[in-house]
Amino acid sequence: MKYKKCISVLVLFLLGINNTFASDDDRYFQAYSQIIGSKPDSEEELTALVSDSDVLSEQSSLASVYIALLQSMLDHPTGFEEYKLAPKDHLKDIKRSHPALYFRHNILSAYNLAIQEKWRLAHSTIDEVIAFANDNDPELYFDAIATKSIFLARMGLIRASLNSGAKVLGELPSLTEKRFFGDGAIENMELEIGLNMSYLGENKRALELCSRAETFFYTRPLSSPHRYYQIALDCQRRSLENLGQIDEAFDMLEKYTEYATSIEDWNTYTYGLVLKIEYFYALGKVKEAHELIEKTESFISLLPTSYDTNTYQISRFKALVEQSEFERANALSALIIDNLSDEYSSPDLHWAQFKSIQSSLFEQLGNKEAAISALRDSKNFYQSLYYQTDDRKELFSDYYESALAERKLQLLKQQHELSQLELANSNRMNLILTAGALTLLGLLALISYLYAVQRRLKREQETLATVDTLTGVRNRRSLLGAVQLELNEAKSYKNDLSLVLIDLDNFKEINDNYGHECGDDLLKAFCEHVSKSIRKTDTFGRYGGEEFILCLPNTSAAEAKEVVSSILDSYRKVRITPNISAQTFSAGIAQYQTGIETSNLIKQCDEALYVAKRFGRNRVCIFSQDD
């Protein structure tokens, strides 16, 4: 949630904006640039500078649009405020006379739609900017692609966000070459991609990018949003934690909270406190967690209610229950219920956590019926999160799928705990009547329950199965779904895309001569080799038997042939077993053409593969209508 709160769609206005801005009326652009150079730090200072400008104080269409761009520097402190826009009648004039300026202003419009969660309109608006800027304004194109990427990240489509940003990452100037960042600045691609990578487990690369961003934003003027620097710190903390470097992660968290204190950003400070408390609990330092809560609870109680203060109060509630301070815990419980009953985004996780702790409180107070009810409520809220996750249509990375599996297994654990509590309650009540008979019934019930859990877990594992069990790569269903997403992306942005169908040469002979175990070793070695040889944005999986599909976005057929030929050359050197080496494969490549279906594209690959085999195998061929 903090991530969603921190990230926002951000708009880059470089001092050297494309000349199309100023070609018709240079004096407006000069006035705009002069105010940018003054680096206003407040709404009042910006208003005074605009009033003092002979040009921008005019009641004209150009002036109103430039003023909207200037206001974007200051009107966006948390990431949830809408930008102020120029009047619609002014925009009609600007669209005709200054289209680049009009579409840059449209990034603000797209962001406002995103704030209202009108995602379809937000995406269509930013797609219009991308379509215009692609051929007319490279800097605006980068900004629009970045905005699109951040929209996707905010929707939770992390892999799609990374893929969108990767299209321009190699072409972007480095941060140090950018000459202006205001509050409306693009959340630079280095930081954004680093942040997404930290969520997807690409921790070393995330550390590199976010560390670079931290250094850059630390020296920015005050008009640069504090949150960029904070996001860079939090990204590094998460990556260090994922790498198991807990001490370094905690040091980064200390730096994070100290900076939040220095700028009096109390929401961020509260978020940092909650993370510290969680670290202490995870490390078994319960006493330190309780001491930190006691030290800070008075101050936090003075802050306005927010997502972060609610998270803190739930941690405090947990500490009171653990310390058996039941009277204070009950009082805080009533406050938390009032706060969570107010409307704000996605409260299910808070309710689930709160109800779980409340169940423990009721159990310690001897109210078993209330304990069971609270734990059941907690399970239902976790179940709600479970279904929210299942409704995603995006294919996430393996890291995300693993996290999803873990979440579902945690849900089963919640169900198991519920049944244990119900069983214990039943046993205690019935023990008064007859211990022996009901103990036997209890054992039978437990065995029946464990059998049911085992069957349920098996069904969950089957549902989650998107990986080929032998090779560890995508299975056919997952593979074709991922390829379809890439084709949709190529169609939307008119990008190149190549599909490769690979068939291992002489695989049947390997099975016949050396046995199926050696054949399995060959399949696993081949998949491991290809997986190490391709990009993170490429898609690879087992199509069936010894056939595999490799999808290469943003890649022409000629470029794909170079990639696959290189993989073939290095694969020949792989030693599978003492008896099996110098293996080869044949491959057919087809380049995506607008309108072609996935099945037809695979058919073209198959025809090219047939040509490769016909000419002796051990080669790569591109589909041609003439073959």
XYZ file of C-alpha atoms in Angstrom:
627
model
C 0.000 0.000 0.000
C 2.851 2.340 0.865
C 4.269 1.714 -2.526
C 0.944 2.672 -4.139
C 0.864 5.722 -1.960
C 4.384 6.796 -2.823
C 4.316 6.226 -6.521
C 2.316 8.612 -8.663
C 2.185 9.567 -12.264
C 4.817 12.223 -12.684
C 5.428 14.585 -15.532
C 8.862 15.580 -16.852
C 9.343 19.157 -17.974
C 12.966 19.619 -18.980
C 14.415 23.088 -19.320
C 15.388 22.142 -22.819
C 11.857 21.163 -23.840
C 11.484 20.395 -27.517
C 11.576 23.456 -29.706
C 7.997 22.801 -30.781
C 7.047 24.387 -27.447
C 8.442 27.772 -28.341
C 8.510 27.860 -32.100
C 5.427 30.072 -32.494
C 5.772 32.312 -29.490
C 9.199 32.207 -27.876
C 8.389 34.825 -25.261
C 5.982 32.473 -23.423
C 8.572 29.754 -23.246
C 11.223 32.211 -22.067
C 8.917 33.441 -19.297
C 8.168 29.844 -18.334
C 11.889 28.995 -18.258
C 12.678 32.057 -16.166
C 10.221 30.992 -13.461
C 11.588 27.446 -13.571
C 15.051 28.864 -12.976
C 13.768 30.664 -9.882
C 12.838 27.282 -8.337
C 9.722 28.399 -6.439
C 9.127 26.403 -3.263
C 5.518 27.330 -2.503
C 2.192 28.174 -4.117
C 2.504 31.763 -2.891
C 5.964 32.204 -4.391
C 4.856 30.741 -7.719
C 1.770 32.982 -7.841
C 3.914 36.046 -7.195
C 6.345 35.107 -9.971
C 3.488 34.596 -12.443
C 1.933 37.939 -11.480
C 5.253 39.693 -12.030
C 5.588 38.183 -15.506
C 4.305 40.517 -18.232
C 3.758 37.503 -20.492
C 2.251 34.815 -18.254
C -0.026 37.271 -16.466
C -1.877 37.758 -19.757
C -5.318 36.178 -20.139
C -4.332 33.990 -23.087
C -4.542 30.314 -24.002
C -0.779 29.886 -24.076
C -0.352 31.544 -20.693
C -2.998 29.324 -19.053
C -1.335 26.121 -20.293
C 2.147 27.198 -19.196
C 0.735 28.169 -15.794
C -0.835 24.696 -15.449
C 2.562 23.160 -16.174
C 4.184 25.399 -13.564
C 1.528 24.568 -10.969
C 2.234 20.872 -11.434
C 5.502 21.544 -9.615
C 3.727 22.360 -6.379
C 0.228 20.917 -6.344
C 1.135 17.298 -5.801
C 2.653 16.677 -2.359
C 1.207 13.217 -1.570
C 0.472 11.729 -4.980
C -3.311 11.751 -4.595
C -4.139 15.363 -5.499
C -5.448 16.185 -8.934
C -3.476 18.584 -11.104
C -4.932 21.984 -11.970
C -5.704 22.111 -15.684
C -6.035 24.885 -18.222
C -9.611 25.785 -19.312
C -11.027 23.483 -21.983
C -11.729 26.302 -24.439
C -8.079 27.367 -24.198
C -6.952 23.809 -24.890
C -8.900 23.718 -28.162
C -6.869 26.669 -29.421
C -3.587 25.167 -28.221
C -4.274 21.810 -29.888
C -4.337 23.564 -33.261
C -1.472 26.003 -32.722
C 0.891 24.159 -30.334
C 0.128 20.409 -30.448
C 3.254 19.384 -28.498
C 2.287 21.729 -25.672
C -1.302 20.438 -25.799
C -0.257 16.788 -25.495
C 2.213 17.559 -22.696
C -0.684 19.127 -20.814
C -2.681 15.944 -21.565
C -0.312 13.969 -19.338
C -1.772 15.974 -16.450
C -5.289 15.152 -17.679
C -4.442 11.441 -17.868
C -3.097 11.509 -14.331
C -6.291 13.121 -12.999
C -8.305 10.322 -14.610
C -6.026 7.773 -12.929
C -6.579 9.422 -9.536
C -10.322 8.916 -10.095
C -9.562 5.260 -11.031
C -10.969 5.822 -14.508
C -8.270 3.560 -15.851
C -9.680 2.962 -19.318
C -9.891 6.711 -20.029
C -6.516 7.336 -18.390
C -4.823 4.746 -20.605
C -6.559 5.918 -23.780
C -5.521 9.523 -23.030
C -1.887 8.617 -22.452
C -1.917 6.362 -25.530
C -2.927 9.393 -27.608
C 0.070 11.277 -26.222
C 2.358 8.343 -27.051
C 1.005 8.104 -30.596
C 1.599 11.816 -31.216
C 4.995 12.044 -29.539
C 6.427 8.902 -31.147
C 7.214 10.768 -34.366
C 7.153 14.381 -33.183
C 8.725 14.850 -29.750
C 11.167 12.281 -28.283
C 11.250 13.897 -24.824
C 7.477 13.936 -24.592
C 7.455 10.314 -25.791
C 9.716 9.278 -22.895
C 7.474 11.114 -20.413
C 4.321 9.484 -21.773
C 5.822 5.980 -21.777
C 6.952 6.522 -18.183
C 3.466 7.685 -17.201
C 1.952 4.602 -18.855
C 4.417 2.431 -16.967
C 3.507 4.028 -13.648
C -0.219 3.608 -14.349
C 0.385 -0.121 -14.816
C 2.439 -0.322 -11.621
C -0.250 1.479 -9.677
C -2.812 -1.051 -10.939
C -0.562 -3.832 -9.614
C 0.561 -4.995 -13.061
C 4.241 -4.901 -12.174
C 5.564 -7.022 -15.020
C 3.607 -5.035 -17.604
C 4.961 -1.850 -16.018
C 8.529 -3.103 -16.333
C 7.980 -4.151 -19.937
C 6.576 -0.723 -20.777
C 9.494 1.099 -19.175
C 12.086 -1.217 -20.703
C 11.148 0.041 -24.177
C 12.826 3.392 -23.589
C 15.264 2.714 -20.759
C 18.263 2.402 -23.046
C 17.435 5.677 -24.798
C 16.772 7.860 -21.768
C 19.383 10.390 -20.664
C 20.819 9.701 -17.239
C 19.387 11.560 -14.267
C 22.368 13.841 -13.967
C 21.775 15.128 -17.497
C 18.222 16.269 -16.784
C 18.124 19.998 -16.252
C 14.821 20.418 -14.454
C 12.771 18.416 -12.000
C 9.709 19.964 -10.412
C 7.036 18.270 -8.343
C 5.403 17.387 -11.634
C 8.592 15.699 -12.807
C 8.668 12.174 -14.128
C 9.400 9.681 -11.396
C 12.606 8.993 -13.215
C 12.880 5.697 -14.992
C 15.912 4.600 -12.997
C 13.974 4.906 -9.750
C 10.693 3.544 -11.094
C 12.235 0.457 -12.681
C 14.434 -0.093 -9.635
C 11.371 0.062 -7.400
C 9.451 -2.437 -9.527
C 12.464 -4.756 -9.615
C 12.621 -4.705 -5.815
C 9.012 -5.948 -5.736
C 9.785 -8.663 -8.280
C 12.907 -9.908 -6.505
C 15.491 -8.443 -8.927
C 17.294 -7.181 -5.858
C 20.856 -6.507 -7.027
C 19.718 -4.510 -10.044
C 17.161 -2.694 -7.871
C 19.898 -1.726 -5.404
C 22.055 -0.347 -8.200
C 19.303 1.800 -9.718
C 17.765 3.035 -6.469
C 21.149 3.840 -4.932
C 21.924 5.992 -7.965
C 18.559 7.721 -7.621
C 19.153 8.350 -3.907
C 22.429 10.121 -4.630
C 20.829 12.232 -7.333
C 17.718 13.345 -5.454
C 19.588 14.124 -2.255
C 21.166 17.117 -3.987
C 17.993 18.341 -5.754
C 16.470 21.757 -4.898
C 13.570 21.926 -2.471
C 11.075 22.066 -5.324
C 11.950 18.442 -6.073
C 9.505 16.167 -4.250
C 10.825 14.632 -1.054
C 9.071 11.392 -1.882
C 11.531 10.587 -4.696
C 14.375 10.466 -2.200
C 12.211 8.503 0.244
C 11.187 5.986 -2.416
C 14.859 5.451 -3.299
C 15.641 4.658 0.357
C 12.664 2.329 0.780
C 13.520 0.515 -2.452
C 17.026 -0.191 -1.129
C 15.659 -1.320 2.235
C 13.330 -3.830 0.602
C 16.054 -5.152 -1.692
C 18.512 -5.589 1.186
C 15.827 -7.382 3.188
C 15.103 -9.693 0.249
C 18.831 -10.486 0.031
C 18.888 -11.441 3.714
C 21.044 -8.441 4.692
C 18.842 -7.570 7.661
C 21.302 -5.310 9.515
C 21.925 -3.237 6.386
C 18.174 -3.101 5.720
C 17.548 -1.850 9.258
C 20.247 0.823 8.866
C 18.532 1.986 5.671
C 15.230 2.085 7.563
C 16.837 4.272 10.250
C 17.987 6.641 7.517
C 14.459 6.622 6.075
C 12.748 7.552 9.354
C 15.385 10.181 10.207
C 14.808 11.879 6.859
C 11.027 11.764 7.348
C 11.503 13.414 10.747
C 13.736 16.135 9.285
C 11.056 17.179 6.773
C 8.161 16.508 9.190
C 6.541 13.935 6.909
C 4.685 12.114 9.659
C 2.863 9.601 7.463
C 6.176 8.357 6.120
C 7.629 8.444 9.637
C 4.735 6.285 10.876
C 5.257 3.851 8.016
C 8.915 3.578 9.034
C 7.951 2.923 12.659
C 5.671 0.073 11.619
C 8.490 -1.466 9.589
C 10.811 -1.229 12.600
C 8.238 -2.948 14.797
C 7.849 -5.713 12.218
C 11.636 -6.136 12.056
C 11.817 -6.524 15.836
C 9.052 -9.130 15.840
C 10.655 -11.030 12.954
C 13.999 -11.114 14.807
C 12.361 -12.277 18.038
C 13.073 -8.944 19.749
C 9.610 -8.626 21.278
C 10.826 -6.424 24.129
C 12.342 -3.912 21.702
C 9.097 -3.854 19.694
C 7.073 -3.098 22.832
C 9.529 -0.394 23.955
C 9.371 1.344 20.572
C 5.563 1.368 20.687
C 5.534 2.782 24.236
C 7.991 5.477 23.173
C 5.968 6.635 20.159
C 2.286 5.917 20.906
C 1.530 9.354 22.398
C 2.884 11.173 19.365
C 1.127 8.927 16.823
C -2.194 9.421 18.616
C -1.996 13.143 17.775
C -1.732 12.519 14.015
C -4.747 12.466 11.659
C -6.092 9.008 10.865
C -4.462 7.460 7.798
C -3.576 4.071 6.386
C -0.200 4.238 8.140
C -1.550 5.302 11.531
C -4.081 2.455 11.382
C -1.260 0.004 10.611
C 0.655 1.377 13.604
C -2.348 1.066 15.928
C -2.826 -2.574 14.906
C 0.836 -3.232 15.813
C 0.259 -1.467 19.124
C -2.885 -3.572 19.705
C -0.824 -6.724 19.160
C 1.728 -5.563 21.742
C -0.942 -4.850 24.377
C -2.477 -8.305 23.901
C 0.954 -9.945 24.201
C 1.590 -7.991 27.423
C -1.845 -9.058 28.777
C -2.910 -5.421 29.190
C -6.473 -6.372 28.358
C -8.224 -3.191 29.510
C -6.034 -0.967 27.331
C -6.292 -3.483 24.487
C -10.099 -3.361 24.611
C -10.094 0.443 24.539
C -7.715 0.515 21.586
C -9.785 -2.170 19.860
C -12.816 0.147 19.857
C -10.731 2.982 18.361
C -9.358 0.740 15.612
C -12.847 -0.468 14.686
C -14.022 3.153 14.340
C -11.030 4.037 12.179
C -11.335 0.987 9.935
C -15.047 1.612 9.463
C -14.262 4.876 7.677
C -13.911 4.546 3.907
C -10.434 4.370 2.479
C -8.718 2.245 -0.102
C -8.530 -1.563 0.347
C -9.051 -2.040 4.121
C -9.374 -5.844 3.948
C -5.758 -6.499 4.966
C -6.134 -4.282 8.043
C -9.360 -5.998 9.055
C -7.775 -9.424 8.574
C -4.784 -8.516 10.768
C -6.933 -6.841 13.416
C -9.437 -9.704 13.671
C -6.645 -12.252 14.032
C -5.176 -10.346 17.016
C -8.657 -9.746 18.443
C -9.245 -13.504 18.378
C -6.163 -13.991 20.543
C -7.458 -11.350 22.966
C -10.850 -13.057 23.278
C -9.207 -16.456 23.810
C -7.043 -15.118 26.650
C -10.149 -13.561 28.209
C -11.872 -16.962 28.081
C -14.479 -15.939 25.511
C -13.997 -18.877 23.148
C -17.118 -18.218 21.098
C -16.021 -14.639 20.333
C -12.491 -15.888 19.611
C -13.798 -18.353 17.049
C -16.013 -15.682 15.464
C -13.131 -13.178 15.206
C -10.808 -15.768 13.721
C -13.484 -16.740 11.221
C -13.856 -13.038 10.278
C -10.098 -12.805 9.851
C -10.159 -15.817 7.557
C -12.941 -14.239 5.498
C -10.973 -11.017 5.032
C -7.897 -12.992 3.999
C -10.180 -14.924 1.660
C -11.298 -11.615 0.145
C -7.676 -10.686 -0.546
C -7.176 -14.143 -2.010
C -9.979 -13.642 -4.532
C -8.870 -10.083 -5.307
C -5.537 -11.544 -6.326
C -7.090 -14.355 -8.368
C -9.125 -11.869 -10.406
C -5.954 -10.442 -11.955
C -5.743 -11.104 -15.679
C -2.074 -10.149 -15.876
C 0.581 -12.858 -16.071
C 3.089 -11.987 -13.372
C 6.690 -13.043 -12.968
C 7.714 -16.286 -11.284
C 8.529 -14.228 -8.198
C 4.976 -12.914 -8.041
C 3.500 -16.366 -8.651
C 5.577 -17.713 -5.770
C 4.304 -14.910 -3.541
C 0.757 -15.721 -4.612
C 1.270 -19.386 -3.742
C 2.658 -18.389 -0.367
C -0.365 -16.174 0.280
C -2.730 -19.027 -0.518
C -0.821 -21.429 1.721
C -1.038 -18.844 4.502
C -4.773 -18.809 3.940
C -4.872 -22.590 4.439
C -2.899 -22.089 7.627
C -5.542 -19.627 8.830
C -8.233 -22.223 8.121
C -6.211 -24.850 9.981
C -5.840 -22.559 13.009
C -9.585 -21.923 12.989
C -10.379 -25.639 13.045
C -7.832 -26.226 15.804
C -9.464 -23.563 17.946
C -12.950 -24.973 17.317
C -11.711 -28.481 18.093
C -9.996 -27.389 21.314
C -13.134 -25.584 22.467
C -15.271 -28.625 21.681
C -12.903 -30.964 23.523
C -12.829 -28.824 26.677
C -16.628 -28.631 26.868
C -17.247 -32.284 26.107
C -14.482 -33.533 28.404
C -16.822 -32.889 31.361
C -19.260 -35.490 29.992
C -16.907 -38.253 28.948
C -13.206 -37.815 28.289
C -12.554 -41.199 26.760
C -15.298 -41.368 24.154
C -15.000 -37.784 23.016
C -11.207 -37.982 22.859
C -11.658 -40.766 20.336
C -14.185 -38.663 18.422
C -11.796 -35.732 18.600
C -9.004 -37.794 17.127
C -11.287 -38.989 14.341
C -12.359 -35.399 13.668
C -8.728 -34.266 13.587
C -7.764 -37.048 11.178
C -10.740 -36.171 8.984
C -9.810 -32.495 9.088
C -6.163 -33.103 8.230
C -7.250 -35.304 5.328
C -9.546 -32.509 4.103
C -6.721 -29.970 4.428
C -4.416 -32.274 2.496
C -6.950 -32.607 -0.322
C -7.573 -28.859 -0.330
C -3.843 -28.147 -0.445
C -3.466 -30.541 -3.347
C -6.209 -28.727 -5.247
C -4.521 -25.389 -4.533
C -1.211 -26.675 -5.828
C -2.871 -27.988 -8.975
C -4.559 -24.638 -9.530
C -1.261 -22.814 -9.122
C 0.585 -25.093 -11.518
C 1.814 -22.939 -14.351
C 5.282 -24.463 -14.522
C 6.391 -27.585 -16.376
C 7.394 -29.919 -13.539
C 10.293 -31.529 -15.389
C 12.068 -28.499 -16.832
C 10.982 -25.689 -14.508
C 9.950 -23.393 -17.383
C 6.423 -22.291 -18.279
C 4.015 -25.040 -19.224
C 1.933 -24.880 -22.405
C -1.066 -23.102 -20.863
C 0.988 -20.456 -19.114
C 3.237 -20.061 -22.159
C 0.425 -19.421 -24.638
C -1.214 -16.964 -22.252
C 2.014 -14.997 -21.900
C 2.589 -15.000 -25.671
C -0.920 -13.644 -26.224
C -0.213 -10.760 -23.828
C 2.976 -9.920 -25.711
C 1.106 -10.006 -29.046
C -1.496 -7.621 -27.640
C 1.290 -5.297 -26.513
C 2.961 -5.419 -29.926
C -0.356 -4.675 -31.606
C -1.128 -1.709 -29.319
C 2.246 -0.036 -29.737
C 3.075 -1.284 -33.236
C 6.279 -2.872 -31.948
C 8.297 -5.639 -33.540
C 7.887 -9.108 -32.078
C 9.315 -12.443 -33.151
C 8.208 -15.926 -32.183
C 10.569 -18.899 -32.285
C 9.581 -22.580 -32.371
C 12.488 -24.810 -31.298
C 12.760 -28.583 -31.743
C 15.633 -30.595 -30.234
C 17.446 -32.571 -32.921
C 17.632 -36.382 -32.625
C 15.836 -36.392 -29.290
C 14.128 -39.725 -29.985
C 17.508 -41.361 -30.593
C 18.748 -40.078 -27.226
C 15.752 -41.659 -25.493
C 16.120 -44.926 -27.419
C 19.887 -45.261 -26.966
C 20.411 -43.914 -23.461
C 16.990 -44.153 -21.823
C 14.328 -41.668 -20.802
C 16.298 -40.502 -17.774
C 19.032 -39.177 -20.052
C 16.346 -37.638 -22.243
C 14.958 -35.836 -19.208
C 18.446 -34.603 -18.312
C 18.795 -33.246 -21.839
C 15.478 -31.358 -21.626
C 16.416 -29.844 -18.265
C 19.894 -28.841 -19.421
C 18.496 -27.247 -22.582
C 15.904 -25.220 -20.664
C 18.473 -24.078 -18.116
C 20.802 -22.990 -20.913
C 18.133 -21.020 -22.790
C 16.785 -19.395 -19.617
C 20.260 -18.071 -18.822
C 20.730 -16.816 -22.386
C 17.609 -14.656 -22.817
C 16.381 -11.333 -21.459
C 14.071 -10.902 -18.489
C 11.412 -9.519 -20.829
C 11.527 -12.582 -23.113
C 9.089 -15.474 -22.639
C 10.214 -19.099 -22.844
C 8.338 -22.322 -22.205
C 7.706 -25.931 -23.157
C 5.203 -26.249 -25.996
C 5.125 -30.047 -25.893
C 7.539 -32.998 -25.908
C 10.873 -31.685 -27.187
C 9.326 -28.539 -28.696
C 9.704 -25.128 -27.083
C 8.560 -21.586 -27.848
C 10.592 -18.427 -27.318
C 8.845 -15.035 -27.612
C 11.104 -12.029 -28.234
C 9.319 -8.655 -27.886
C 10.762 -5.564 -29.591
C 12.788 -7.870 -31.854
C 12.685 -8.243 -35.637
C 13.029 -11.631 -37.326
C 16.598 -10.839 -38.383
C 17.530 -9.846 -34.828
C 15.810 -12.951 -33.482
C 17.852 -15.129 -35.814
C 21.060 -13.639 -34.406
C 19.865 -14.310 -30.852
C 18.781 -17.899 -31.517
C 21.887 -18.687 -33.578
C 24.033 -17.493 -30.687
C 22.095 -19.754 -28.305
C 22.552 -22.666 -30.733
C 26.315 -22.057 -30.964
C 26.747 -22.037 -27.191
C 24.360 -24.985 -26.706
C 26.594 -27.203 -28.836
C 29.277 -26.799 -26.151
C 27.037 -27.932 -23.279
C 27.915 -31.341 -21.832
C 24.691 -33.052 -20.756
C 26.104 -36.334 -19.406
C 29.447 -38.088 -19.894
C 27.931 -39.745 -22.975
C 25.863 -36.873 -24.353
C 27.333 -33.622 -25.654
C 27.515 -31.507 -28.810
C 23.725 -31.468 -29.060
C 21.864 -29.221 -31.503
C 18.385 -27.963 -32.245
C 16.432 -26.607 -35.188
C 14.382 -23.433 -35.002
C 11.776 -21.621 -37.069
C 11.160 -17.888 -36.674
C 8.127 -15.817 -37.652
C 7.751 -12.075 -37.165
C 4.447 -10.699 -35.908
C 2.314 -8.942 -38.513
C -0.656 -6.817 -37.466
C -3.827 -8.858 -37.159
C -2.283 -12.336 -37.170
C -3.585 -14.747 -34.533
C -1.297 -16.622 -32.156
C -2.142 -19.985 -33.723
C -1.288 -18.741 -37.220
C 1.976 -17.214 -36.024
C 2.944 -20.558 -34.468
C 1.973 -22.263 -37.727
C 4.367 -19.967 -39.619
C 7.104 -20.862 -37.126
C 6.340 -24.534 -37.710
C 6.699 -24.109 -41.467
C 10.059 -22.381 -41.014
C 11.099 -25.156 -38.611
C 10.207 -27.730 -41.266
C 12.518 -25.940 -43.718
C 15.335 -26.001 -41.134
C 14.927 -29.744 -40.644
C 14.637 -30.380 -44.376
C 18.026 -28.768 -44.925
C 19.788 -30.940 -42.372
C 18.746 -29.656 -38.908
C 21.163 -27.746 -36.665
C 20.077 -24.416 -38.135
C 17.702 -21.460 -37.761
C 15.282 -20.417 -40.530
C 12.948 -17.428 -40.898
C 9.436 -17.908 -42.274
C 8.897 -16.693 -45.810
C 5.770 -16.836 -47.931
C 7.971 -18.164 -50.750
C 9.063 -21.307 -48.846
